[in-house]
Short mmCIF file of N, CA and C in Angstrom, two decimals:
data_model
loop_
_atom_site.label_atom_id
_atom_site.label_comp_id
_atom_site.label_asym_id
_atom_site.label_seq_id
_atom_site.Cartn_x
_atom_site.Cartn_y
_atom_site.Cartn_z
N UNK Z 2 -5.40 14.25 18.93
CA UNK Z 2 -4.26 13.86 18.14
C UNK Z 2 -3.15 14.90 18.31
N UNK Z 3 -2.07 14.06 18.13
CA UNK Z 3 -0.99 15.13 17.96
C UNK Z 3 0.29 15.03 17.23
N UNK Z 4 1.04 16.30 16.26
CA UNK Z 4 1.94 16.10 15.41
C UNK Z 4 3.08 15.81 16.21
N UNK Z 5 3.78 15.01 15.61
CA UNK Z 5 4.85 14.42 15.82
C UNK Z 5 6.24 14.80 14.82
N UNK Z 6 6.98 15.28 15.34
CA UNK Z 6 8.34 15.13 14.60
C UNK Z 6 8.65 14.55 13.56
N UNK Z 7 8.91 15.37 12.48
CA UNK Z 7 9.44 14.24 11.51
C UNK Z 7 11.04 14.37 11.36
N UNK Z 8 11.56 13.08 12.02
CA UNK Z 8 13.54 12.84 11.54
C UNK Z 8 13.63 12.71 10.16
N UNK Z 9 15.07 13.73 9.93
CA UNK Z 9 15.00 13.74 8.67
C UNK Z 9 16.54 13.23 8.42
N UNK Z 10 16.93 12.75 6.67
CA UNK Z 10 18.04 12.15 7.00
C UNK Z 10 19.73 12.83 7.34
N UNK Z 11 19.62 14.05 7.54
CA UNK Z 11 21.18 14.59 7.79
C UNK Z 11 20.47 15.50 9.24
N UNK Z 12 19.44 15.05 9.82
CA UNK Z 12 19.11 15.98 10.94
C UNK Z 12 19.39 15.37 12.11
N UNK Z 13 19.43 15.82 13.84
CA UNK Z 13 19.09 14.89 14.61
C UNK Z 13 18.60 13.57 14.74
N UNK Z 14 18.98 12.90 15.45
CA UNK Z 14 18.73 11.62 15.28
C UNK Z 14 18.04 10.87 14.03
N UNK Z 15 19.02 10.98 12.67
CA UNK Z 15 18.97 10.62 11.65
C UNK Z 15 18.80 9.36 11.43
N UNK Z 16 20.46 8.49 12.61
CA UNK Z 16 20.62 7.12 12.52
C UNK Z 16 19.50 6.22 12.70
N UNK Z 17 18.06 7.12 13.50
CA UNK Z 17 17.45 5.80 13.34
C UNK Z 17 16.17 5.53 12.10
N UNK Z 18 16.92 6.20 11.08
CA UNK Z 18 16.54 5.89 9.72
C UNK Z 18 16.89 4.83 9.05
N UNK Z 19 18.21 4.72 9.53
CA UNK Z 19 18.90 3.54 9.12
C UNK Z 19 18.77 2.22 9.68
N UNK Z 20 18.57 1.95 10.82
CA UNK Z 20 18.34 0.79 12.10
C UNK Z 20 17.15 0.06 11.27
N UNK Z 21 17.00 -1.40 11.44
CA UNK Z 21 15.71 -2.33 11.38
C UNK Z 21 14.68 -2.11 12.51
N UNK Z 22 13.55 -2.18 12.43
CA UNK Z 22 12.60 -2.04 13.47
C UNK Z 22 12.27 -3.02 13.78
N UNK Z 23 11.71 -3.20 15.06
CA UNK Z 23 10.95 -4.28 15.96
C UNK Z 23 9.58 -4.28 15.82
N UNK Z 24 9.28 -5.93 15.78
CA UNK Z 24 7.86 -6.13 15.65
C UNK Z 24 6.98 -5.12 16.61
N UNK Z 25 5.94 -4.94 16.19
CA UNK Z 25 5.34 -4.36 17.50
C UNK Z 25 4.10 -5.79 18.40
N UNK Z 26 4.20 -5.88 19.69
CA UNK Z 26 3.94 -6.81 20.40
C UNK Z 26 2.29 -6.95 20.81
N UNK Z 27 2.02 -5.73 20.46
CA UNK Z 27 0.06 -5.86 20.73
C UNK Z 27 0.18 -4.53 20.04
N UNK Z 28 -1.18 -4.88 19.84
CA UNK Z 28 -2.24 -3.37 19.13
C UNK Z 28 -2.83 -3.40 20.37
N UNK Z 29 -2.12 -1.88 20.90
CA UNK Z 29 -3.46 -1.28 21.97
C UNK Z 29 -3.57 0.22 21.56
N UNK Z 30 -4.16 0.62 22.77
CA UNK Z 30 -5.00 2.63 22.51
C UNK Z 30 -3.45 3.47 22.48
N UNK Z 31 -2.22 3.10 23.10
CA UNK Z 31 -0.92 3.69 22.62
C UNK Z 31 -0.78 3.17 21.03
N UNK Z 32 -0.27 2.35 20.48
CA UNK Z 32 -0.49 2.21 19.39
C UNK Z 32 -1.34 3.12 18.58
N UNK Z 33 -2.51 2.55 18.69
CA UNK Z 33 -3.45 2.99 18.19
C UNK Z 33 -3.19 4.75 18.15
N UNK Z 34 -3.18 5.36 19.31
CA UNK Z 34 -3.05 6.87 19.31
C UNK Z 34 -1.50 6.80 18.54
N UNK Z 35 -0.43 6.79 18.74
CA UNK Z 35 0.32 6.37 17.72
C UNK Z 35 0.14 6.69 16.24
N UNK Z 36 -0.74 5.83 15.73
CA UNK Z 36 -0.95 5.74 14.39
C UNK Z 36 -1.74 6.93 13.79
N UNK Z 37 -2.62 6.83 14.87
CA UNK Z 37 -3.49 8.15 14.09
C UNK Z 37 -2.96 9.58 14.06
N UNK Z 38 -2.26 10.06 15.61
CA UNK Z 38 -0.78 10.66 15.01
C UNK Z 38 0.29 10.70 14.31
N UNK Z 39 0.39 9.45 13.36
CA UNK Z 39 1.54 9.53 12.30
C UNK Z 39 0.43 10.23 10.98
N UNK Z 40 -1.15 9.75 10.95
CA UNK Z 40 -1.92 10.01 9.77
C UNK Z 40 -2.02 11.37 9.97
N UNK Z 41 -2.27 12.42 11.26
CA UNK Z 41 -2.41 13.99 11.18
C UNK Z 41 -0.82 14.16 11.12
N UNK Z 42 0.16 13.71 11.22
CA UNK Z 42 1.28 14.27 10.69
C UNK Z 42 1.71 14.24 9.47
N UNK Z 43 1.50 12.99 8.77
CA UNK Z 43 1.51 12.67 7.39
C UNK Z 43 0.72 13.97 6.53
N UNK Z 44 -0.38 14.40 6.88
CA UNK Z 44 -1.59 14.91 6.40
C UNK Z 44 -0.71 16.37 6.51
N UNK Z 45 0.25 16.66 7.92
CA UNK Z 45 0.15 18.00 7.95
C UNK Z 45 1.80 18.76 6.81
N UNK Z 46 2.09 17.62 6.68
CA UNK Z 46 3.27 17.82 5.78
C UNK Z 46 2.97 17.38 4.41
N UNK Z 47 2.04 17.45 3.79
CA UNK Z 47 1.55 17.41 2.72
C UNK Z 47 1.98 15.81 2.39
N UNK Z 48 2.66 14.60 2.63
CA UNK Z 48 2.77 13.05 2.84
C UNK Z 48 1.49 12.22 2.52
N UNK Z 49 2.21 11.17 2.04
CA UNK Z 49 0.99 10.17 1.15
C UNK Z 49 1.39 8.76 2.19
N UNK Z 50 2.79 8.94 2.84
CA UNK Z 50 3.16 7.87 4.08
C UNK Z 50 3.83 8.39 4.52
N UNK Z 51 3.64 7.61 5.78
CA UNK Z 51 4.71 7.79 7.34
C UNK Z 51 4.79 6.68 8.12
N UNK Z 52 5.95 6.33 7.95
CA UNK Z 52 6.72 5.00 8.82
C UNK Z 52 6.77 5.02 10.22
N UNK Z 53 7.11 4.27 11.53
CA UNK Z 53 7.22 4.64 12.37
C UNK Z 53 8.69 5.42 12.72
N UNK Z 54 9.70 4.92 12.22
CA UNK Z 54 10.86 5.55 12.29
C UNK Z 54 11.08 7.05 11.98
N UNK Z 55 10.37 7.22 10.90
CA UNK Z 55 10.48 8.47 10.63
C UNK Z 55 9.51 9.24 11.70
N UNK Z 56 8.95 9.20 12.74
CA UNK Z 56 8.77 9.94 14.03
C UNK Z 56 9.75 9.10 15.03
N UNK Z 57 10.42 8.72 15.21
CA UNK Z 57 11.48 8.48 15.78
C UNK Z 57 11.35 6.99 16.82
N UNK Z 58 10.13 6.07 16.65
CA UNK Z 58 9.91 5.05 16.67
C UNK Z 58 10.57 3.61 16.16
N UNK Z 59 10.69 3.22 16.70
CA UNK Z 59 11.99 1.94 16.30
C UNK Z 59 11.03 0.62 16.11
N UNK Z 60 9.55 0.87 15.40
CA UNK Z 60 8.70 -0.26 15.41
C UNK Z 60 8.23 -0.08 14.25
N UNK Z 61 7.79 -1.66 13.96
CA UNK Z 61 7.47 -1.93 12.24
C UNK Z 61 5.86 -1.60 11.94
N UNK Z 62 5.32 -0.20 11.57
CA UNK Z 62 3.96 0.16 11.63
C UNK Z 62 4.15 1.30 10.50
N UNK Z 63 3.37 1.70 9.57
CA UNK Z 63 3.44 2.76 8.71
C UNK Z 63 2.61 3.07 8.50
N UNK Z 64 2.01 4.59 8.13
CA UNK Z 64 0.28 4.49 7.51
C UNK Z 64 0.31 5.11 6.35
N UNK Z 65 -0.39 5.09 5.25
CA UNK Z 65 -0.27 5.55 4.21
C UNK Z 65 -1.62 5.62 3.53
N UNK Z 66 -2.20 7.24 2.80
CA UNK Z 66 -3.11 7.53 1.93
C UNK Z 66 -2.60 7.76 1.00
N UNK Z 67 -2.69 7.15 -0.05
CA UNK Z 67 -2.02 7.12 -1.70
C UNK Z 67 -3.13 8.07 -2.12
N UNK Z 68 -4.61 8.04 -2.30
CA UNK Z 68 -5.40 9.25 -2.32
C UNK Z 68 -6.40 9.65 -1.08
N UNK Z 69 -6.76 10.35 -1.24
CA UNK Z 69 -7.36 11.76 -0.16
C UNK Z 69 -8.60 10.68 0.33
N UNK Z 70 -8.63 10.47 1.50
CA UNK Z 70 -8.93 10.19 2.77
C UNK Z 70 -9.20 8.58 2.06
N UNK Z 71 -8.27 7.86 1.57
CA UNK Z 71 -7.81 5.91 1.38
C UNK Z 71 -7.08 5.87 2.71
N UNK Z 72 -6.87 5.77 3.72
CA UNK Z 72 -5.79 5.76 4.91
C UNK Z 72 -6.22 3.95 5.04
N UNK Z 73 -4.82 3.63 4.99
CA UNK Z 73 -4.19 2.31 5.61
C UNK Z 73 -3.36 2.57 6.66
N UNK Z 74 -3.62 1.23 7.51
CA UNK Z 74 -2.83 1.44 8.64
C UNK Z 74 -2.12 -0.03 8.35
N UNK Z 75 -1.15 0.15 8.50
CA UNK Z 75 -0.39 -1.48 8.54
C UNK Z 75 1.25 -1.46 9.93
N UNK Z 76 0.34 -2.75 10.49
CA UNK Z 76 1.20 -2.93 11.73
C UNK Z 76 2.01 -4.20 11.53
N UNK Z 77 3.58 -4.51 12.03
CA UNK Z 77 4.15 -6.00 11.33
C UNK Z 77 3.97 -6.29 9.97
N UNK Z 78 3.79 -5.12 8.93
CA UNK Z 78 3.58 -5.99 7.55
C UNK Z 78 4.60 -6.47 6.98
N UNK Z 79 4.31 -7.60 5.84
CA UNK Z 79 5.14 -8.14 5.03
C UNK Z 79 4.82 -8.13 3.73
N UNK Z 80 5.65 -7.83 2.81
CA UNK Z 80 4.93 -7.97 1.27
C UNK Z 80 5.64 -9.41 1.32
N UNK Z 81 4.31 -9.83 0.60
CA UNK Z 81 4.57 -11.62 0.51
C UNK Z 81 4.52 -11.79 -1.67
N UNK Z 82 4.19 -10.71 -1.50
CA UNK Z 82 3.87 -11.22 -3.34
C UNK Z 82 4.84 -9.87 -4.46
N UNK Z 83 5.44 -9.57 -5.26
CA UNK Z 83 5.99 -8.91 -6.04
C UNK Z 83 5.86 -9.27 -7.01
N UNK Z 84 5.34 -8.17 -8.29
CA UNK Z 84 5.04 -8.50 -9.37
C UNK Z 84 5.93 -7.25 -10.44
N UNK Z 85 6.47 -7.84 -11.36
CA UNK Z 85 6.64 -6.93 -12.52
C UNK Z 85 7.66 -5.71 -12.11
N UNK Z 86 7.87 -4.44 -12.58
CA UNK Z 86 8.53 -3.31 -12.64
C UNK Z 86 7.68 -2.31 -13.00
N UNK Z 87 8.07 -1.35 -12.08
CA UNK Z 87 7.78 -0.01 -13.09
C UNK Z 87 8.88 1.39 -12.04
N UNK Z 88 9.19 2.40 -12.79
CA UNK Z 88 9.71 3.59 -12.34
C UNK Z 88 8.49 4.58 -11.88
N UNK Z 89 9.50 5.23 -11.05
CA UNK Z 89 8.59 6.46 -10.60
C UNK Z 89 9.52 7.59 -9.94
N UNK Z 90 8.95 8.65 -9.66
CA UNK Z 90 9.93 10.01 -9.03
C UNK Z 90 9.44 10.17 -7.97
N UNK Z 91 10.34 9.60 -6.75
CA UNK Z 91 9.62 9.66 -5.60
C UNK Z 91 10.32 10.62 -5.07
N UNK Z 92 9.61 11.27 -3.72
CA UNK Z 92 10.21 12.32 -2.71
C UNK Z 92 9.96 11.51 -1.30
N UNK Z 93 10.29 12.23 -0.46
CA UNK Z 93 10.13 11.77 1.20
C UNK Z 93 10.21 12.66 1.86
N UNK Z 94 9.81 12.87 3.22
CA UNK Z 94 9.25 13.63 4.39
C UNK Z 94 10.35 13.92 4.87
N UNK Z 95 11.26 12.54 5.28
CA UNK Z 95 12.73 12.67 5.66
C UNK Z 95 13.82 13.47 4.81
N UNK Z 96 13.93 13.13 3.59
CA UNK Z 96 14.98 13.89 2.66
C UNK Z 96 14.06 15.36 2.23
N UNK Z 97 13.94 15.97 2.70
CA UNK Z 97 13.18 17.09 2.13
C UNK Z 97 13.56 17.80 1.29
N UNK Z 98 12.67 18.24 0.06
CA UNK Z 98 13.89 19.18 -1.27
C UNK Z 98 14.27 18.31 -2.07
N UNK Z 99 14.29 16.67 -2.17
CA UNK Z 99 15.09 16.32 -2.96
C UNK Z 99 13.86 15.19 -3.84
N UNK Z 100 14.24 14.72 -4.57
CA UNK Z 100 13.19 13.70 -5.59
C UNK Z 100 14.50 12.20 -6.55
N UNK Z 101 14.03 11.31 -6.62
CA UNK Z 101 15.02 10.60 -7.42
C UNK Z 101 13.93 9.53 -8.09
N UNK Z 102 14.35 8.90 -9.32
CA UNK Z 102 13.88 7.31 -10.11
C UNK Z 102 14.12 6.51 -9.33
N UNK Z 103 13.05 5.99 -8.86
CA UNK Z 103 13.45 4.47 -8.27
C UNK Z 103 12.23 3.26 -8.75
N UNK Z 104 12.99 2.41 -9.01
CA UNK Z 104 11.72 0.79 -9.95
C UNK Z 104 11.60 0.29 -8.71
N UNK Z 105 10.42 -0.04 -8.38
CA UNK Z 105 9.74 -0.20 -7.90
C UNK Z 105 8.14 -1.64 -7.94
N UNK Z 106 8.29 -2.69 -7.80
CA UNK Z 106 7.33 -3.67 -8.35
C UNK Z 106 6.40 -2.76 -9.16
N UNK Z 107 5.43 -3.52 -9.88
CA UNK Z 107 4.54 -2.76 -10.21
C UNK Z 107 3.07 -3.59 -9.59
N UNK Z 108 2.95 -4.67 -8.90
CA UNK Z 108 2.24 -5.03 -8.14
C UNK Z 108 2.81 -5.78 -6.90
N UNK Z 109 2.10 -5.80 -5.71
CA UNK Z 109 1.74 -6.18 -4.62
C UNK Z 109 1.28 -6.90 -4.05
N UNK Z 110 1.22 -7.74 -3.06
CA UNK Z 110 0.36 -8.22 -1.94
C UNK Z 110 1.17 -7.92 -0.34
N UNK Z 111 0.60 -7.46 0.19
CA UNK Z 111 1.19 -6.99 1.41
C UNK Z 111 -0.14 -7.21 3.02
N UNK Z 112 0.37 -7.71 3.61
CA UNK Z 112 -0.11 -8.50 5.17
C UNK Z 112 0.66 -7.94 6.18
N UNK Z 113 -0.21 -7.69 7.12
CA UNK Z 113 -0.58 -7.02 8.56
C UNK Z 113 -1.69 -6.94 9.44
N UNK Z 114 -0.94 -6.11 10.17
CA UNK Z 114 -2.31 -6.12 11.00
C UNK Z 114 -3.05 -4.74 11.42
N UNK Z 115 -4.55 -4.39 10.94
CA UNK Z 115 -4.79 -2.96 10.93
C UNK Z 115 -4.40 -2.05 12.30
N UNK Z 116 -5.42 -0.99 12.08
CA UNK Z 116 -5.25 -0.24 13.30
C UNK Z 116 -5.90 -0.89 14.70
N UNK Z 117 -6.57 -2.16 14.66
CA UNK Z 117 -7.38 -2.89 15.67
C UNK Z 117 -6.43 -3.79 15.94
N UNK Z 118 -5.71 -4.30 15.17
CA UNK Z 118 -4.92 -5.30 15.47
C UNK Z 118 -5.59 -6.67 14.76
N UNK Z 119 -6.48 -6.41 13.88
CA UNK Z 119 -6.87 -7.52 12.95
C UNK Z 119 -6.02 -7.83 11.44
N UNK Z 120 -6.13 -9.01 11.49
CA UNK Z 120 -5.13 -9.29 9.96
C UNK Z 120 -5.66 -8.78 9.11
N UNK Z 121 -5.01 -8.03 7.97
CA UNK Z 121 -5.69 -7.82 6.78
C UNK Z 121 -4.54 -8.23 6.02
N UNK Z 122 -4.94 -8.16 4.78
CA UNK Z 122 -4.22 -8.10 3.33
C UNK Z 122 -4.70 -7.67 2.16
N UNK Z 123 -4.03 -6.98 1.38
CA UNK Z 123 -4.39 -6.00 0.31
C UNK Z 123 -3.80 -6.46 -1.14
N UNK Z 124 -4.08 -6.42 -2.37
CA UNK Z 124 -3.14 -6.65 -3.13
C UNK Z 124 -3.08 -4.77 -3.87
N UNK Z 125 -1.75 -4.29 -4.42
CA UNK Z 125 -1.54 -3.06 -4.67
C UNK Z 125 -1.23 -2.85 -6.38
N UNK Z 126 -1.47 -2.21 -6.88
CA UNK Z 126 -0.44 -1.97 -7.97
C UNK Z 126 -0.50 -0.86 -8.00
N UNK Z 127 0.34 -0.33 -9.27
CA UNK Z 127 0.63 1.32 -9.69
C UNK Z 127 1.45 2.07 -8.62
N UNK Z 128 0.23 3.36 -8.21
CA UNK Z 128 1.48 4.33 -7.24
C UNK Z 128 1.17 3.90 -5.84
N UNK Z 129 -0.14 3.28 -5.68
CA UNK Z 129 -0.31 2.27 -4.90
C UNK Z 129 0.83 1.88 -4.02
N UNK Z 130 1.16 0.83 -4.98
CA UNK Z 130 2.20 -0.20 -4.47
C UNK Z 130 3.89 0.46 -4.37
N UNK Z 131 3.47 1.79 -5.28
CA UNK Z 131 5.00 2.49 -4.86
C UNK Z 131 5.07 2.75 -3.58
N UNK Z 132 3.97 3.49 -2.82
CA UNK Z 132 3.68 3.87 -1.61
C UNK Z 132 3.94 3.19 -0.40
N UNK Z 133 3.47 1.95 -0.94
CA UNK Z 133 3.54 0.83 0.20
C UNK Z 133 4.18 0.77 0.23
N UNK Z 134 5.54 0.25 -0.79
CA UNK Z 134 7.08 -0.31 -0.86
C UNK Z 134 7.86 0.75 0.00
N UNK Z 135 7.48 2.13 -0.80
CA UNK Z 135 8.41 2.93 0.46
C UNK Z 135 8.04 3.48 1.42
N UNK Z 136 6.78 2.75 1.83
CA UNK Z 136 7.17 2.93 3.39
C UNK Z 136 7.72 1.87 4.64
N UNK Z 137 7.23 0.42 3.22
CA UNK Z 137 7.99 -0.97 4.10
C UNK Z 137 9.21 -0.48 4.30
N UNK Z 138 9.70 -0.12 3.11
CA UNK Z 138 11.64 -0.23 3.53
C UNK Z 138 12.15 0.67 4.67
N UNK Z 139 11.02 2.11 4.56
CA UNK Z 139 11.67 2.47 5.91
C UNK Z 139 11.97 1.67 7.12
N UNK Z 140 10.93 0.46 7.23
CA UNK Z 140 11.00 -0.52 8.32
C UNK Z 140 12.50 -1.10 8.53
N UNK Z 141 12.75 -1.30 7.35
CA UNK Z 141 14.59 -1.83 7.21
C UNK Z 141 15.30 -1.30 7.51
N UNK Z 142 15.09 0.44 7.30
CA UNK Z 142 16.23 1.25 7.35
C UNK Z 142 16.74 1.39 6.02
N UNK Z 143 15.96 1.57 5.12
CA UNK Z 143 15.96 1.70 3.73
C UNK Z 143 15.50 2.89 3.09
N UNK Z 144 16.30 3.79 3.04
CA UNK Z 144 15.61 5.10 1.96
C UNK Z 144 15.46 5.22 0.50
N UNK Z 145 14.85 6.00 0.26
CA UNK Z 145 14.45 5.97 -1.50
C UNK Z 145 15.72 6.48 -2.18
N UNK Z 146 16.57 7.11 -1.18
CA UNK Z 146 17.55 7.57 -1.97
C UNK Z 146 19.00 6.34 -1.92
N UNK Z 147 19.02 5.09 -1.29
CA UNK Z 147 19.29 4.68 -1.72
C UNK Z 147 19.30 3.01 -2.84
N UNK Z 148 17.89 3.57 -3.53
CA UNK Z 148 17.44 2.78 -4.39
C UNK Z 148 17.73 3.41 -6.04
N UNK Z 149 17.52 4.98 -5.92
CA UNK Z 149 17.60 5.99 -6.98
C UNK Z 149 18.60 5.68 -7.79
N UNK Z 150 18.17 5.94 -8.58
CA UNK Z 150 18.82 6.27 -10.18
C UNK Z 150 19.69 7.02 -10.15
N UNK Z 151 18.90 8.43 -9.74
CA UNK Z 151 20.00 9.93 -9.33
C UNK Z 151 18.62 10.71 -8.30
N UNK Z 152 19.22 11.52 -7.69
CA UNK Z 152 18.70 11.93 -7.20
C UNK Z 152 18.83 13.44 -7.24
N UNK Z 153 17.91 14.25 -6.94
CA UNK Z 153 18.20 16.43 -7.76
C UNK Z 153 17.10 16.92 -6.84
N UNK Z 154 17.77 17.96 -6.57
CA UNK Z 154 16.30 18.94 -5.96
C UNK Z 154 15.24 19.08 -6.53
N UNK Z 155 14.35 18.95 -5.49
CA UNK Z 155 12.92 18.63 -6.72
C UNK Z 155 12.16 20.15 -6.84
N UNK Z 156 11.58 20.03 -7.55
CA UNK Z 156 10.80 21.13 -8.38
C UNK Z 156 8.94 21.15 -8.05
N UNK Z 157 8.58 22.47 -7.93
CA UNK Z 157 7.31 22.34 -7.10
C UNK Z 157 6.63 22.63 -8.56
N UNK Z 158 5.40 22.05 -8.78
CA UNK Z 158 4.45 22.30 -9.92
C UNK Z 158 4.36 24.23 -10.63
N UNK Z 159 4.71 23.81 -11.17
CA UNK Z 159 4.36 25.34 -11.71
C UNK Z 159 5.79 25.79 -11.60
N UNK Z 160 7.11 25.77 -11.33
CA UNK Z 160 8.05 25.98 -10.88
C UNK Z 160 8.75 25.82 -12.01
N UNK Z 161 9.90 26.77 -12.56
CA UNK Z 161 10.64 26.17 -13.84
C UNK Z 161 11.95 25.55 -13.27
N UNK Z 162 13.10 24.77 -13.99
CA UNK Z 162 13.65 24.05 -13.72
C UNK Z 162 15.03 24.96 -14.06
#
């Protein structure tokens, strides 16, 4: 495996944070190596997801562990189901330093195709489904910061304000 770059949004090739991504056309061993390099990069920047864009990939694939070793892989997904509201204080890999409120469903159903290239579908709620949501939108070209409430430099545990 190997770490991959993470674009961030006022860094080098920022813009393709913003761009829509392309389906991806087969699950093969590129892919596949792909993905499992976005999960040791995710892992090595302390990340709960990683989109493909945000390594500088222009394809619709994200992987995400909401807890310690849950890893989803989702290739072409779609959330087909949205349920309810809830807030949360999210951060990102890309905006680094910064944290904002953003509502967020409070449940899920979301379809793809795993790391084999088989269909799955999941239904999500809680921080779950926060997770998922932001890493679909990266697919759009959608950041958390512009969903936020406000957005402030964020504060590390133990850290006073």
């Amino acid at each position: 495996m190997a770490l991959r770059n993470i674009v961030e949004k006022d860094g080098e090739g920022s813009d393709i944070l913003r761009k829509h991504c392309r389906e991806v056309d087969k699950v093969d061993d590129r892919i596949r190596t792909i993905l499992d390099d976005m999960v040791d990069t995710m892992r090595e920047a302390s990340g709960v997801g990683l989109a493909a864009p945000q390594i500088g990939m222009m394809r619709r694939m994200f992987v995400a562990e909401p807890e310690p070793d849950e890893v989803y892989y989702f290739v072409n997904p779609e959330i087909t189901r949205r349920e309810g509201e809830q807030e949360s204080e999210e951060g990102c890999l890309s905006v680094p330093g910064y944290a904002g409120l953003v509502k967020r469903p409070e449940k899920i159903t979301i379809k793809g195709l795993d790391r084999d290239g088989r269909p799955q579908e999941f239904d999500f709620e809680g921080f779950r489904a926060i997770v998922m949501c932001h890493e679909y939108d990266h697919l759009d070209g959608i950041l958390y910061v512009d969903k936020a409430e406000e957005v402030h430099p964020a504060t590390l545990a133990g850290e006073e304000e």
